[in-house]
Short mmCIF file of C-alpha atoms in Angstrom, two decimals:
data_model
loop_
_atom_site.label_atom_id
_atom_site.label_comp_id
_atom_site.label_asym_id
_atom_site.label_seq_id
_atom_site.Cartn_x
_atom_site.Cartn_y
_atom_site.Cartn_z
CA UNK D 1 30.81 -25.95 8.51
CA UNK D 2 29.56 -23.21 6.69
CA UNK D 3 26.11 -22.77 5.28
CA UNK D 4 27.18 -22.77 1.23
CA UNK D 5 30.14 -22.36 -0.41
CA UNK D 6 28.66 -20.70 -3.30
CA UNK D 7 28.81 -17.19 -1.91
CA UNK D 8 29.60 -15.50 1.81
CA UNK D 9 26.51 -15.21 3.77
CA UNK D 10 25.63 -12.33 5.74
CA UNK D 11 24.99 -13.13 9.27
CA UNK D 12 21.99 -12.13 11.70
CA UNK D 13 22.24 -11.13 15.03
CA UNK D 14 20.15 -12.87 17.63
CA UNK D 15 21.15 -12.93 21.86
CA UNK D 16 21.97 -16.61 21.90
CA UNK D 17 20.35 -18.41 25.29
CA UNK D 18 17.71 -15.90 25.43
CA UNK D 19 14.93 -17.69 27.40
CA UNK D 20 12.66 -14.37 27.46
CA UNK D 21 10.21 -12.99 24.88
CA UNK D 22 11.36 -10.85 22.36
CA UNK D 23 10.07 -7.10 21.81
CA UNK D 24 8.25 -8.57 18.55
CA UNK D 25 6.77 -11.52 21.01
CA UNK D 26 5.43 -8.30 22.80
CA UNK D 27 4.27 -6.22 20.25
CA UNK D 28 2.27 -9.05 19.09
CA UNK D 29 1.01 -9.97 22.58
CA UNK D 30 0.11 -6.46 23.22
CA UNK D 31 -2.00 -6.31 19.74
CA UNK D 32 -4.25 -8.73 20.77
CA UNK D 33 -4.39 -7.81 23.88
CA UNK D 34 -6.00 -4.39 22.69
CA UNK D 35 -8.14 -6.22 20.38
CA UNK D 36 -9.81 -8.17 22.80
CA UNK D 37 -9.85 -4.63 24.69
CA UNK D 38 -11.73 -2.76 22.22
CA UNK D 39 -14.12 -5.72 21.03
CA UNK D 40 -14.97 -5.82 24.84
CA UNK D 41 -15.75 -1.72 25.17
CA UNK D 42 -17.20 -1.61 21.77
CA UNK D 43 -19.72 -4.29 23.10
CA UNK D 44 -20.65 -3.25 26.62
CA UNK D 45 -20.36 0.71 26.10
CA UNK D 46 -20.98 1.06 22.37
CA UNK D 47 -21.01 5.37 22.83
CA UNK D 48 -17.86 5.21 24.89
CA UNK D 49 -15.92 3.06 21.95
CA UNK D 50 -16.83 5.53 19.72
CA UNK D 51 -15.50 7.79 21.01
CA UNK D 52 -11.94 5.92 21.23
CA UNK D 53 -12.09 6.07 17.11
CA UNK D 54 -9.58 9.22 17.29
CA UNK D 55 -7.05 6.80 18.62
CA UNK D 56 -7.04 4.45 15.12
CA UNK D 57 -7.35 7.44 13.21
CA UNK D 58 -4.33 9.37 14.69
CA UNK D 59 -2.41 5.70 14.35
CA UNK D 60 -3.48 6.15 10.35
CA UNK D 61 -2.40 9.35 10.54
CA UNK D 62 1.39 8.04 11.43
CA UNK D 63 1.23 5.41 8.34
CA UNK D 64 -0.06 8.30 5.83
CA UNK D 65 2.75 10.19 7.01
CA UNK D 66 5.69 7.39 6.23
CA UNK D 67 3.78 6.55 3.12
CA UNK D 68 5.88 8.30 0.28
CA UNK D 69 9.50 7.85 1.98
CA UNK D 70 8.76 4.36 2.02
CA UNK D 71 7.80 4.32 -1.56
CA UNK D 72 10.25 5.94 -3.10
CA UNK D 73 13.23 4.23 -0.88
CA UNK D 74 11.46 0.38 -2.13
CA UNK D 75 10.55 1.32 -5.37
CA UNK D 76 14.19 3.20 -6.21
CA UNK D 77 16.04 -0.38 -4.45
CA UNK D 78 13.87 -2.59 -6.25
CA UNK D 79 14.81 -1.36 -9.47
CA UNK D 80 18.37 -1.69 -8.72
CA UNK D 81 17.93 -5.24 -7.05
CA UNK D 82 16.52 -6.38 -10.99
CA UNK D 83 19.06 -4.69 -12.50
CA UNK D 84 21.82 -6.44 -10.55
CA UNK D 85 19.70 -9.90 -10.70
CA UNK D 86 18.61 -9.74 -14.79
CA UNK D 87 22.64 -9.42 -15.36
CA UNK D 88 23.29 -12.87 -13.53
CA UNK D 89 22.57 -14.56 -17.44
CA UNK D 90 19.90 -17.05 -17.78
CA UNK D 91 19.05 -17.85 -13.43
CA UNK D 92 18.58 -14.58 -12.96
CA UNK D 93 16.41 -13.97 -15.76
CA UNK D 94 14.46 -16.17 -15.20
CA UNK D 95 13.85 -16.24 -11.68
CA UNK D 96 12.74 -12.34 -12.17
CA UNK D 97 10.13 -13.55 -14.83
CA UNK D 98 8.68 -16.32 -12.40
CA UNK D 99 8.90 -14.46 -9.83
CA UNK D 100 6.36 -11.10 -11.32
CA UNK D 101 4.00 -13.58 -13.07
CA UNK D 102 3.70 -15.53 -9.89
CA UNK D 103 3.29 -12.62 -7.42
CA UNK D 104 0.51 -11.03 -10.06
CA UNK D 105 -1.07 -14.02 -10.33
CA UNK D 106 -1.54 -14.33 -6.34
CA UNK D 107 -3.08 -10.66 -6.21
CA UNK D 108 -5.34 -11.61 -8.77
CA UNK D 109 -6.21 -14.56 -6.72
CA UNK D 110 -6.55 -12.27 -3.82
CA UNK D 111 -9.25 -10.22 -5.94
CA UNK D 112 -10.87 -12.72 -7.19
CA UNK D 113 -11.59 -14.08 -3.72
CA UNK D 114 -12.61 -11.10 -2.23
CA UNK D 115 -15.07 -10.30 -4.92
CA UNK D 116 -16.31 -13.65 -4.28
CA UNK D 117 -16.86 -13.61 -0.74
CA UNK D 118 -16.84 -9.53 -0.16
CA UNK D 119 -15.47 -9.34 3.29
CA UNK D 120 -16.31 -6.89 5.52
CA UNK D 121 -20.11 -6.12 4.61
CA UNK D 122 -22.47 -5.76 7.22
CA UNK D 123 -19.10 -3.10 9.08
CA UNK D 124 -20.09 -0.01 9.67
CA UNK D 125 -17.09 2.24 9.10
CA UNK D 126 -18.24 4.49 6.82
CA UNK D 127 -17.17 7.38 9.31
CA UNK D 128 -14.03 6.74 9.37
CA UNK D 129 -13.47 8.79 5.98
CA UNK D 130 -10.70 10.81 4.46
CA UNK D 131 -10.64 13.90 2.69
CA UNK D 132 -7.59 15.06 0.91
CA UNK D 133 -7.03 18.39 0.98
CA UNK D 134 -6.76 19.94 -2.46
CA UNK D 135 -6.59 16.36 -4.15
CA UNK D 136 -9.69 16.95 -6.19
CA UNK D 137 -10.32 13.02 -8.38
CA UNK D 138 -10.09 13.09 -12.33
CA UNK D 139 -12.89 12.80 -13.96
CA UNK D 140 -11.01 11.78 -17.50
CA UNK D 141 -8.04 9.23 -18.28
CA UNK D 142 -5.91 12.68 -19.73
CA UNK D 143 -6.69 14.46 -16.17
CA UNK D 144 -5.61 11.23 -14.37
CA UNK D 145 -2.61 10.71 -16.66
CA UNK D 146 -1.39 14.26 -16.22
CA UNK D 147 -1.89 13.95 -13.06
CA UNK D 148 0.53 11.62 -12.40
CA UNK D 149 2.84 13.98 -13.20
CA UNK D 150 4.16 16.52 -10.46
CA UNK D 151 4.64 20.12 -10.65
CA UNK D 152 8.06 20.15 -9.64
CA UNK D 153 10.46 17.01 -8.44
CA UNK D 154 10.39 17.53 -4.74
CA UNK D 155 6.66 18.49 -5.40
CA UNK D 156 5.42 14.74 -5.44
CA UNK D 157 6.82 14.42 -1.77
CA UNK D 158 4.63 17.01 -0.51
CA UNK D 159 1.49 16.22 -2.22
CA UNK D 160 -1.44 13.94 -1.80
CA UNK D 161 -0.76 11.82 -4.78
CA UNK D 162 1.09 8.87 -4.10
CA UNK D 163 1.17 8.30 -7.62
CA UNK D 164 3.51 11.07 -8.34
CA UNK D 165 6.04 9.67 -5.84
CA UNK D 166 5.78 6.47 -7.43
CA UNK D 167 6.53 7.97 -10.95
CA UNK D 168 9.74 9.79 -9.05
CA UNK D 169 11.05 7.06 -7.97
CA UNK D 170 10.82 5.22 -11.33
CA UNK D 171 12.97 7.65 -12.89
CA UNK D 172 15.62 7.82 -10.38
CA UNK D 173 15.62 4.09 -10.33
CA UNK D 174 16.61 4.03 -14.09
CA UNK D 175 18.42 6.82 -14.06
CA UNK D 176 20.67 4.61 -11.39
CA UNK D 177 20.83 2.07 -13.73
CA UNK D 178 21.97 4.11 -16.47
CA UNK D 179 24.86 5.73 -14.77
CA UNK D 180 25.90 2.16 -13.37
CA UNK D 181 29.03 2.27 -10.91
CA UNK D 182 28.77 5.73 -10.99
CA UNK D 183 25.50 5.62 -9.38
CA UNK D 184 26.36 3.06 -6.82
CA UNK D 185 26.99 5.64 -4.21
CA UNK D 186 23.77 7.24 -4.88
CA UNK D 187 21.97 3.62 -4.88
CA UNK D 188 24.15 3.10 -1.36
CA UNK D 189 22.02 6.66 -0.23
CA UNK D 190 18.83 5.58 -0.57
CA UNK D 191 19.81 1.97 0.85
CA UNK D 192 20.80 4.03 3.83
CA UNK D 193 17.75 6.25 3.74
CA UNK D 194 15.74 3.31 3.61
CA UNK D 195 16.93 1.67 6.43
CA UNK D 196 15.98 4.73 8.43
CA UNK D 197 12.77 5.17 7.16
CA UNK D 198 11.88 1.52 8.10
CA UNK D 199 13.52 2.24 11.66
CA UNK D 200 11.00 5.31 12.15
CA UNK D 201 8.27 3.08 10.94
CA UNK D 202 9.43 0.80 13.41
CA UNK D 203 8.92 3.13 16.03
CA UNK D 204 5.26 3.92 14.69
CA UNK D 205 4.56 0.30 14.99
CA UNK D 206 5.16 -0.18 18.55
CA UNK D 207 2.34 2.38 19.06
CA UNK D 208 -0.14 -0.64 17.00
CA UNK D 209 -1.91 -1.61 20.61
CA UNK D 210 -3.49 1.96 21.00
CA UNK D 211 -4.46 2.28 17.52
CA UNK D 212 -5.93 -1.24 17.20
CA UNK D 213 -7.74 -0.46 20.98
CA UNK D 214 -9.22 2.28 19.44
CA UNK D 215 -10.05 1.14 15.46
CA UNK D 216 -11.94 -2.02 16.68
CA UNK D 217 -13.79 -0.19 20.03
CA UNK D 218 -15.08 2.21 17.66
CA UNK D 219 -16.52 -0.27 14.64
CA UNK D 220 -17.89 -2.71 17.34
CA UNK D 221 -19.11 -0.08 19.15
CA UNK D 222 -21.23 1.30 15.83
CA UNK D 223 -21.66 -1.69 14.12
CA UNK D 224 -21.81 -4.53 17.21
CA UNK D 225 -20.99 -8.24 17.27
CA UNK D 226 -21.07 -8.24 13.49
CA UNK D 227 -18.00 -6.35 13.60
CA UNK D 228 -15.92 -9.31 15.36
CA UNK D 229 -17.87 -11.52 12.78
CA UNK D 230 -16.42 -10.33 9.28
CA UNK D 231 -12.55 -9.69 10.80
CA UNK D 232 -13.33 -13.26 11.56
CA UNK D 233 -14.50 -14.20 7.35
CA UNK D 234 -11.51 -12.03 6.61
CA UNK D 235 -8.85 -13.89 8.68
CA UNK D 236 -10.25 -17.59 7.66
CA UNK D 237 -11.16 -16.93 4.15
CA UNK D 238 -7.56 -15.71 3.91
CA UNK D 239 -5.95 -18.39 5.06
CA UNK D 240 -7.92 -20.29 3.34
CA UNK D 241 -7.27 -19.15 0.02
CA UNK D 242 -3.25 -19.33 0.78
CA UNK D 243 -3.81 -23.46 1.78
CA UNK D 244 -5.21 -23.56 -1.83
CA UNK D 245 -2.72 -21.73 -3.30
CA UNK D 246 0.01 -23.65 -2.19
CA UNK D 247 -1.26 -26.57 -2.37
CA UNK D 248 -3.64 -26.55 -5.66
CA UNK D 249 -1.65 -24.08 -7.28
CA UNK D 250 1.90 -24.25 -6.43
CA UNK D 251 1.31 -27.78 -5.86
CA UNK D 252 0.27 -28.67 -9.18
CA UNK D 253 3.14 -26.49 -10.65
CA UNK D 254 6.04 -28.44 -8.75
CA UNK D 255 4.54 -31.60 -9.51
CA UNK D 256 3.85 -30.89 -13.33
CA UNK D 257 7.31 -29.38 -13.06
CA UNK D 258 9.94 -31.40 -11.17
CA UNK D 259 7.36 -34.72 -10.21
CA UNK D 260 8.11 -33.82 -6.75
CA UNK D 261 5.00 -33.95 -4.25
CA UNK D 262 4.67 -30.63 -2.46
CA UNK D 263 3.74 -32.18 0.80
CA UNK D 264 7.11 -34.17 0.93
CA UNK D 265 8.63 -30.75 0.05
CA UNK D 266 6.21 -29.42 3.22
CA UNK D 267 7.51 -32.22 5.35
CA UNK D 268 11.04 -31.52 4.79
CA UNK D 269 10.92 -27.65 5.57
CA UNK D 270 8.73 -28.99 8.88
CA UNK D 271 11.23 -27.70 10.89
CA UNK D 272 11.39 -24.41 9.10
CA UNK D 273 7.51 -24.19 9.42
CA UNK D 274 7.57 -24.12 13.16
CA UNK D 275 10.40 -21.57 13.17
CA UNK D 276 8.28 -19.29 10.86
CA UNK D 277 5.31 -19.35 13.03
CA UNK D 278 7.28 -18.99 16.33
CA UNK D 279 8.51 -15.82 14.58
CA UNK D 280 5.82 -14.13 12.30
CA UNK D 281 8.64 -14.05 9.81
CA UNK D 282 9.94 -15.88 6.77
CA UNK D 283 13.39 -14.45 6.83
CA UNK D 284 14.37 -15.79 10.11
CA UNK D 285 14.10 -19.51 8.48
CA UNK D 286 16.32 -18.01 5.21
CA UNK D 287 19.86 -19.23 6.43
CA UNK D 288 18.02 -23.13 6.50
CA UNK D 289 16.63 -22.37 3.47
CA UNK D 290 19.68 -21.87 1.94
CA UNK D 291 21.53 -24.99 3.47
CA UNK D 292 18.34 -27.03 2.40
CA UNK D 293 17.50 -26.40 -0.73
CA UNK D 294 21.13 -26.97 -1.56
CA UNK D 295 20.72 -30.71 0.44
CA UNK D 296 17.96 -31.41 -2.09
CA UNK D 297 20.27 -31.22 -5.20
CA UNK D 298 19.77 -27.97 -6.62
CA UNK D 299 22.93 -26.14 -7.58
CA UNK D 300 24.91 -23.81 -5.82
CA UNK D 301 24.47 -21.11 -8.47
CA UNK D 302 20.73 -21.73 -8.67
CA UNK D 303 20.66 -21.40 -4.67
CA UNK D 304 23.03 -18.60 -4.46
CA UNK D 305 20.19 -16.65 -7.00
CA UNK D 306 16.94 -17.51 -6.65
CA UNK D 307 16.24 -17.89 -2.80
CA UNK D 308 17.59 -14.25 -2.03
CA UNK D 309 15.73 -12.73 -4.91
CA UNK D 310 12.80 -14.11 -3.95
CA UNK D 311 12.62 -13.37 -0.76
CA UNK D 312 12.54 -9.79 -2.48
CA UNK D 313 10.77 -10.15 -5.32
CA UNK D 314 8.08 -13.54 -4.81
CA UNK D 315 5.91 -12.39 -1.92
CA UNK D 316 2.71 -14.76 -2.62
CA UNK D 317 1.44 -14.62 0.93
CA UNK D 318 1.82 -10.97 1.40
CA UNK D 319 0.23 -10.23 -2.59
CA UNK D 320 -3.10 -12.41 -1.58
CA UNK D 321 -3.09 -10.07 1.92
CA UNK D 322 -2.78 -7.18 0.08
CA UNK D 323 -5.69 -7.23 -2.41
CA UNK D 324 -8.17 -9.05 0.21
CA UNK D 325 -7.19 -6.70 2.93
CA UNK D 326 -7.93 -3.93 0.10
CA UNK D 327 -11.64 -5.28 -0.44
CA UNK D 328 -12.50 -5.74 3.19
CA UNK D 329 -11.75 -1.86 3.17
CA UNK D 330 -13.78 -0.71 0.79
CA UNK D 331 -16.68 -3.03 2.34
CA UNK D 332 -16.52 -2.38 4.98
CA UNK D 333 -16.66 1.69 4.30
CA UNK D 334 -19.27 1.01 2.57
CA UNK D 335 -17.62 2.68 -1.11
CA UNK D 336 -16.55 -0.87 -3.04
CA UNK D 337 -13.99 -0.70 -5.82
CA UNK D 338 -15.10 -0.41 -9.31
CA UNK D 339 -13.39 -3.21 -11.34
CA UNK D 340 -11.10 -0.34 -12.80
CA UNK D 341 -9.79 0.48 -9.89
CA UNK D 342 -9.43 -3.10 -8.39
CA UNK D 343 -7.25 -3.76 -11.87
CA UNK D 344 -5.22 -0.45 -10.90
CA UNK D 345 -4.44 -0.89 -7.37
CA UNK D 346 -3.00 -4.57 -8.61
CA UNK D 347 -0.74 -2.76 -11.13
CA UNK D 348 0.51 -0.56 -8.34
CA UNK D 349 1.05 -3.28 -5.07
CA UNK D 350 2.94 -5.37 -8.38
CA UNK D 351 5.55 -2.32 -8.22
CA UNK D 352 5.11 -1.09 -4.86
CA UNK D 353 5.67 -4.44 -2.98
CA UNK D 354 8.97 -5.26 -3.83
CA UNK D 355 12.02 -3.97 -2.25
CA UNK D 356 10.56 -4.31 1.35
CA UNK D 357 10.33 -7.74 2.06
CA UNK D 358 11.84 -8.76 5.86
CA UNK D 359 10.36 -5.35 7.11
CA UNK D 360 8.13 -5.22 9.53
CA UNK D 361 4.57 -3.12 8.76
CA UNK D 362 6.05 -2.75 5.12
CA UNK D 363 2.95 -4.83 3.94
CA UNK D 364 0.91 -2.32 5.91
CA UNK D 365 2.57 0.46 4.56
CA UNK D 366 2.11 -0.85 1.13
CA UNK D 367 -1.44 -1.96 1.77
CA UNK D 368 -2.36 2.36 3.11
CA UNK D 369 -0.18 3.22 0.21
CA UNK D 370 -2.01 1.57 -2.41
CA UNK D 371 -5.38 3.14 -1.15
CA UNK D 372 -3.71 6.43 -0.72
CA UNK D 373 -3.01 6.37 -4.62
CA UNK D 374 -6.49 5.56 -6.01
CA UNK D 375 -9.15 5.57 -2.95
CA UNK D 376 -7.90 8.53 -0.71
CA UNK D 377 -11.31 7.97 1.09
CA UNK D 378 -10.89 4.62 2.18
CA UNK D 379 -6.64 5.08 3.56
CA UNK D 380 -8.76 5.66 7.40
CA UNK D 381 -9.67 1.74 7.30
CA UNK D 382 -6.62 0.40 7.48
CA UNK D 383 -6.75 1.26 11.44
CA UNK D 384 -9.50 -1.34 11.46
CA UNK D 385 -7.01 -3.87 9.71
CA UNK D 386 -4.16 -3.54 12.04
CA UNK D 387 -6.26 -5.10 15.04
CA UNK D 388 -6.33 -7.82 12.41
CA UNK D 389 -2.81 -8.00 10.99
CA UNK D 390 -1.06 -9.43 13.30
CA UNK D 391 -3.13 -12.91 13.09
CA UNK D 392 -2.35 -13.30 9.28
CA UNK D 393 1.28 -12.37 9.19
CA UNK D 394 1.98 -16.39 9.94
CA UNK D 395 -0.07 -16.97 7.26
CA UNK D 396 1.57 -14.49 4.92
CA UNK D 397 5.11 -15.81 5.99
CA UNK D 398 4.56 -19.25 4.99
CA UNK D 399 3.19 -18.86 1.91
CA UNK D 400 5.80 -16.75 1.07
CA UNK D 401 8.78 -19.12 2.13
CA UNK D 402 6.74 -22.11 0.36
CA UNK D 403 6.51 -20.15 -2.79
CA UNK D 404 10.67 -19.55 -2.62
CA UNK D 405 11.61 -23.17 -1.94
CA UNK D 406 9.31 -24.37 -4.84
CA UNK D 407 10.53 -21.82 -7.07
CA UNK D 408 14.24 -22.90 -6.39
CA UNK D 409 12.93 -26.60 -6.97
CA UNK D 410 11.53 -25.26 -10.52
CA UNK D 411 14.33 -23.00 -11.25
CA UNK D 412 17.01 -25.63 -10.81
CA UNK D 413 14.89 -28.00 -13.06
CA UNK D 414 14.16 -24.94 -16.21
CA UNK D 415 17.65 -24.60 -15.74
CA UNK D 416 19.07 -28.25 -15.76
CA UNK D 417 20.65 -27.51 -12.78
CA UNK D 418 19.04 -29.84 -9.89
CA UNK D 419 20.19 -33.23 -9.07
CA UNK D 420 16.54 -35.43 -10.00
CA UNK D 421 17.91 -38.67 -7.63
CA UNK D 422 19.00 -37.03 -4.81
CA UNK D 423 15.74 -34.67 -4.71
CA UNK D 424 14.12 -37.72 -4.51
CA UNK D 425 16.23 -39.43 -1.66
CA UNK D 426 16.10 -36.74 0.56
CA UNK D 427 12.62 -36.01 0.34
CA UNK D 428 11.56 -39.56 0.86
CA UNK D 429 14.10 -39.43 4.05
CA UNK D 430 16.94 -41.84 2.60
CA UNK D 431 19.27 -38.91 3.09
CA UNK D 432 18.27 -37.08 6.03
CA UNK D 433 19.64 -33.28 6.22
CA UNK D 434 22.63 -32.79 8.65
CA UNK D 435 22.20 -30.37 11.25
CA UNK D 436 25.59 -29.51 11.87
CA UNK D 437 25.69 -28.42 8.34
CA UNK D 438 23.86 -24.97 10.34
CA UNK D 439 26.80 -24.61 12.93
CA UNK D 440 27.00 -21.11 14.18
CA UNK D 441 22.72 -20.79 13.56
CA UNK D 442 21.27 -20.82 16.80
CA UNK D 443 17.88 -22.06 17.83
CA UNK D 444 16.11 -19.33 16.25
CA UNK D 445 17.50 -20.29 12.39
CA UNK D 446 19.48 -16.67 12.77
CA UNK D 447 23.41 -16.60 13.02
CA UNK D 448 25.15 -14.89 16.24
CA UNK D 449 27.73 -13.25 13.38
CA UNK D 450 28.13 -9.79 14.37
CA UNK D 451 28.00 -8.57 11.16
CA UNK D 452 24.25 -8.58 10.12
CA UNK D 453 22.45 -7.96 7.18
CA UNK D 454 19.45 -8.04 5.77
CA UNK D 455 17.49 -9.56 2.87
CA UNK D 456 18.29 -7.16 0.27
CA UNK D 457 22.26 -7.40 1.60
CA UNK D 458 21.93 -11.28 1.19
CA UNK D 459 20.55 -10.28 -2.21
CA UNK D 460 23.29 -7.71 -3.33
CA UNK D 461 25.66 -10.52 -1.66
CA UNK D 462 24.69 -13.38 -4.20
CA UNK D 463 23.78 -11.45 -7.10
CA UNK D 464 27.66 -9.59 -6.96
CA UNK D 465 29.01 -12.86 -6.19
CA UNK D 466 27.34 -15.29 -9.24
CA UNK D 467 27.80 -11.76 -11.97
CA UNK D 468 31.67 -11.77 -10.53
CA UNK D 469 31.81 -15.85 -11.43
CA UNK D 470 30.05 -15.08 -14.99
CA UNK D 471 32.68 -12.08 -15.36
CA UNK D 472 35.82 -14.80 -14.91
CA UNK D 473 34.10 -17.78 -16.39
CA UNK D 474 34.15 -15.03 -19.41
CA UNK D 475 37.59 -14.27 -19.23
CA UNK D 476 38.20 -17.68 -19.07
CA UNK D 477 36.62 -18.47 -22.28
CA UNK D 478 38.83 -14.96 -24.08
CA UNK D 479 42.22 -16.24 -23.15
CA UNK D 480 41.69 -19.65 -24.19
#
């Protein structure tokens, strides 16, 4: 039986059976691993895991380096993705506009808590500093303005100002919208550019161990057991403040919304939980999703919309990660942001996060990105954060798939579009979800189809398919 009728979905591959770890299972094994490593060194030979420090900084060095393909290649999608999604009439527009106030609202959260609790004092990474050659900082808002403007197009790609790249790839992205079908082959370019981009960075990742080894042997190693202490503040604190956020904030907003409890939504999507933390990854429980949130009583249409947008374009989790992560930096380097510049690097992870989501080390990419563009000197910490990142990408991925299943609950409702009685049977178990409604899903929530795809090709899948029903519902309504 398949998953929805309201649109073809794109299948995933997975190696059904497959009793062994997976390369990510690895990766993330080998991460902590080298963080227990370099905690170890940094402690018993302080000089000697100082000296490993070149290790987290050439690891840096790799991120800089993919930081302006990978914003230009997100930035340029993402523009098309709400192009394609603010045409679907009255779902899509609204979805979009939840979605953005939502995912600001969750980096100001992030800020707030980080100014509140200012991880990472008492570090002592101060050397671990950057200094961009030629990139001297303006000292006026008309210097900092005009400097966001590069000499030349290709310019921005060779510079220092990440800025620049981001002001690029605004322009082609409306310029792509303004030459509509005729720009779908360019839009189809990047999309393919993209995807190779993230493979690269892909590649970089897998080289996370040695660069975590050596970020963490070095700060223990100058700054000593306090080191392990505020990674420690930093990992709680954030999970923490996503617990509260989902359930005080997007708690109280399904509740005021739809009178639906978010712990019976939590108890429903159990099943989905334990498949997000077995994978680090809120995508592999987006087929269930799907099939679920349709089981509840929301529409098809509503479905079909809002789940693969916002698994695009309403990253709570990985918003709250972004701006603490930020703060522990600049801490920890002993250089804190000015409020200014806290209220800019928002702005710019509000842009600069979407179009990425399912990728792995996006949000890392994002988060050395962000500094890049308005504290150059502080882009060296992020080594310090990998040893780190690994432990709050559960946290990250469940907070994001919460925030999408509520927001379908509240988009079906805005919409008159949700079925109130049969929301409330299923969630208090009178109508249990059928599993065989996920045949062909294996184990791991991911189908064995061998065509697979991709968030943003679920995305383009749902969006063509609801604006194609609008189109003949329109036609419809001439020839009558």
């Amino acid at each position: 039986m398949a998953i929805t009728t309201g649109f073809r979905l794109p299948g995933f591959n997975s190696r059904r059976g497959k009793q062994s770890w997976d390369r990510h299972t690895w990766l993330y094994v080998s991460v902590i691993i080298a963080v227990v490593l370099g905690a170890l060194v940094g402690l018993i030979w302080p000089e000697v895991g100082q000296g490993f420090e070149a290790l987290g900084k050439g690891f840096v060095a790799l991120i800089k380096m993919m930081i302006a393909p990978i914003i230009f290649c997100t930035i340029v999608v993402g523009v098309g993705s709400i192009a394609k999604a603010a045409t679907v009439g009255k779902i899509g527009g609204l979805a979009l506009l939840y979605f953005m106030i939502m995912s600001t609202f969750a980096l100001a959260i992030g800020l707030v808590v980080g100014n509140i609790i200012h991880p990472g004092s008492g570090l002592d990474m101060a050397a671990s500093t950057y200094d961009p050659e030629g990139a001297a900082e303006a000292k006026t808002t008309q210097e900092f303005i005009l400097g966001i403007i590069p000499a030349t197009f290709f310019g921005a790609f060779t510079g220092e100002s990440v800025l620049q790249v981001l002001f690029i790839a605004l322009l082609v992205g409306f310029a792509l919208q303004g030459l509509g079908d005729r720009g779908a082959p360019i839009m189809e370019a990047v999309k393919q550019l993209q995807k190779l981009v993230f493979r690269i960075l892909g590649m970089i990742l897998w080289l996370a161990p040695i660069g975590a080894f050596g970020a963490i042997a070095a700060v223990v190693g100058k700054t000593g057991i306090s080191a392990i202490w505020s990674l420690g503040i930093l990992m709680v604190a954030f999970y923490i403040t996503c617990i509260l956020f989902i359930v005080v904030v997007l708690g109280t907003l399904l509740w005021a919304v739809t009178r639906v409890n978010i712990f019976s939504l939590i108890k429903y999507l159990a099943r989905e939980y334990l498949l997000i933390v077995g994978t680090s990854s809120s995508e592999s429980a987006l087929p269930r999703l799907i099939a679920k949130m349709e089981h509840v009583g929301v529409s098809k249409p509503v479905v079909g919309i809002t789940v693969p947008t916002g698994y695009s374009f309403n990253l709570d989790g990985t918003a709250i990660y972004l701006t603490m992560a930020s703060l522990f930096i600049a801490t920890g380097m002993g250089q804190p942001m000015s409020i200014g510049e806290q209220i800019g690097l928002l702005l710019f992870m509000i842009i600069a996060s979407k179009g990425a989501a399912g990728v792995t080390g996006a949000g890392l990419a994002t988060l050395a990105g962000g500094l890049q563009a308005y504290r150059p000197d502080l882009v060296d910490g992020v080594g310090v954060i990998v040893g780190i990142d690994r432990f709050m990408s559960e946290g990250r991925a469940l907070t994001n798939f919460t925030g999408n299943a509520v927001a379908t609950l509240l988009i079906g409702t805005w919409t008159k579009q949700i079925d109130r009685d049969r929301t409330r049977r299923v969630l208090s178990g009178e109508l249990p979800f059928d599993e065989s409604m996920l045949d062909g899903v294996d184990a791991h929530g991911l189908s064995d189809a061998p065509d697979a795809a991709g968030v943003q090709e679920l995305s383009d899948s749902a969006v063509s398919e609801m604006a194609a029903k609008e189109q003949r519902a329109r036609d419809r309504a001439a020839q009558r």
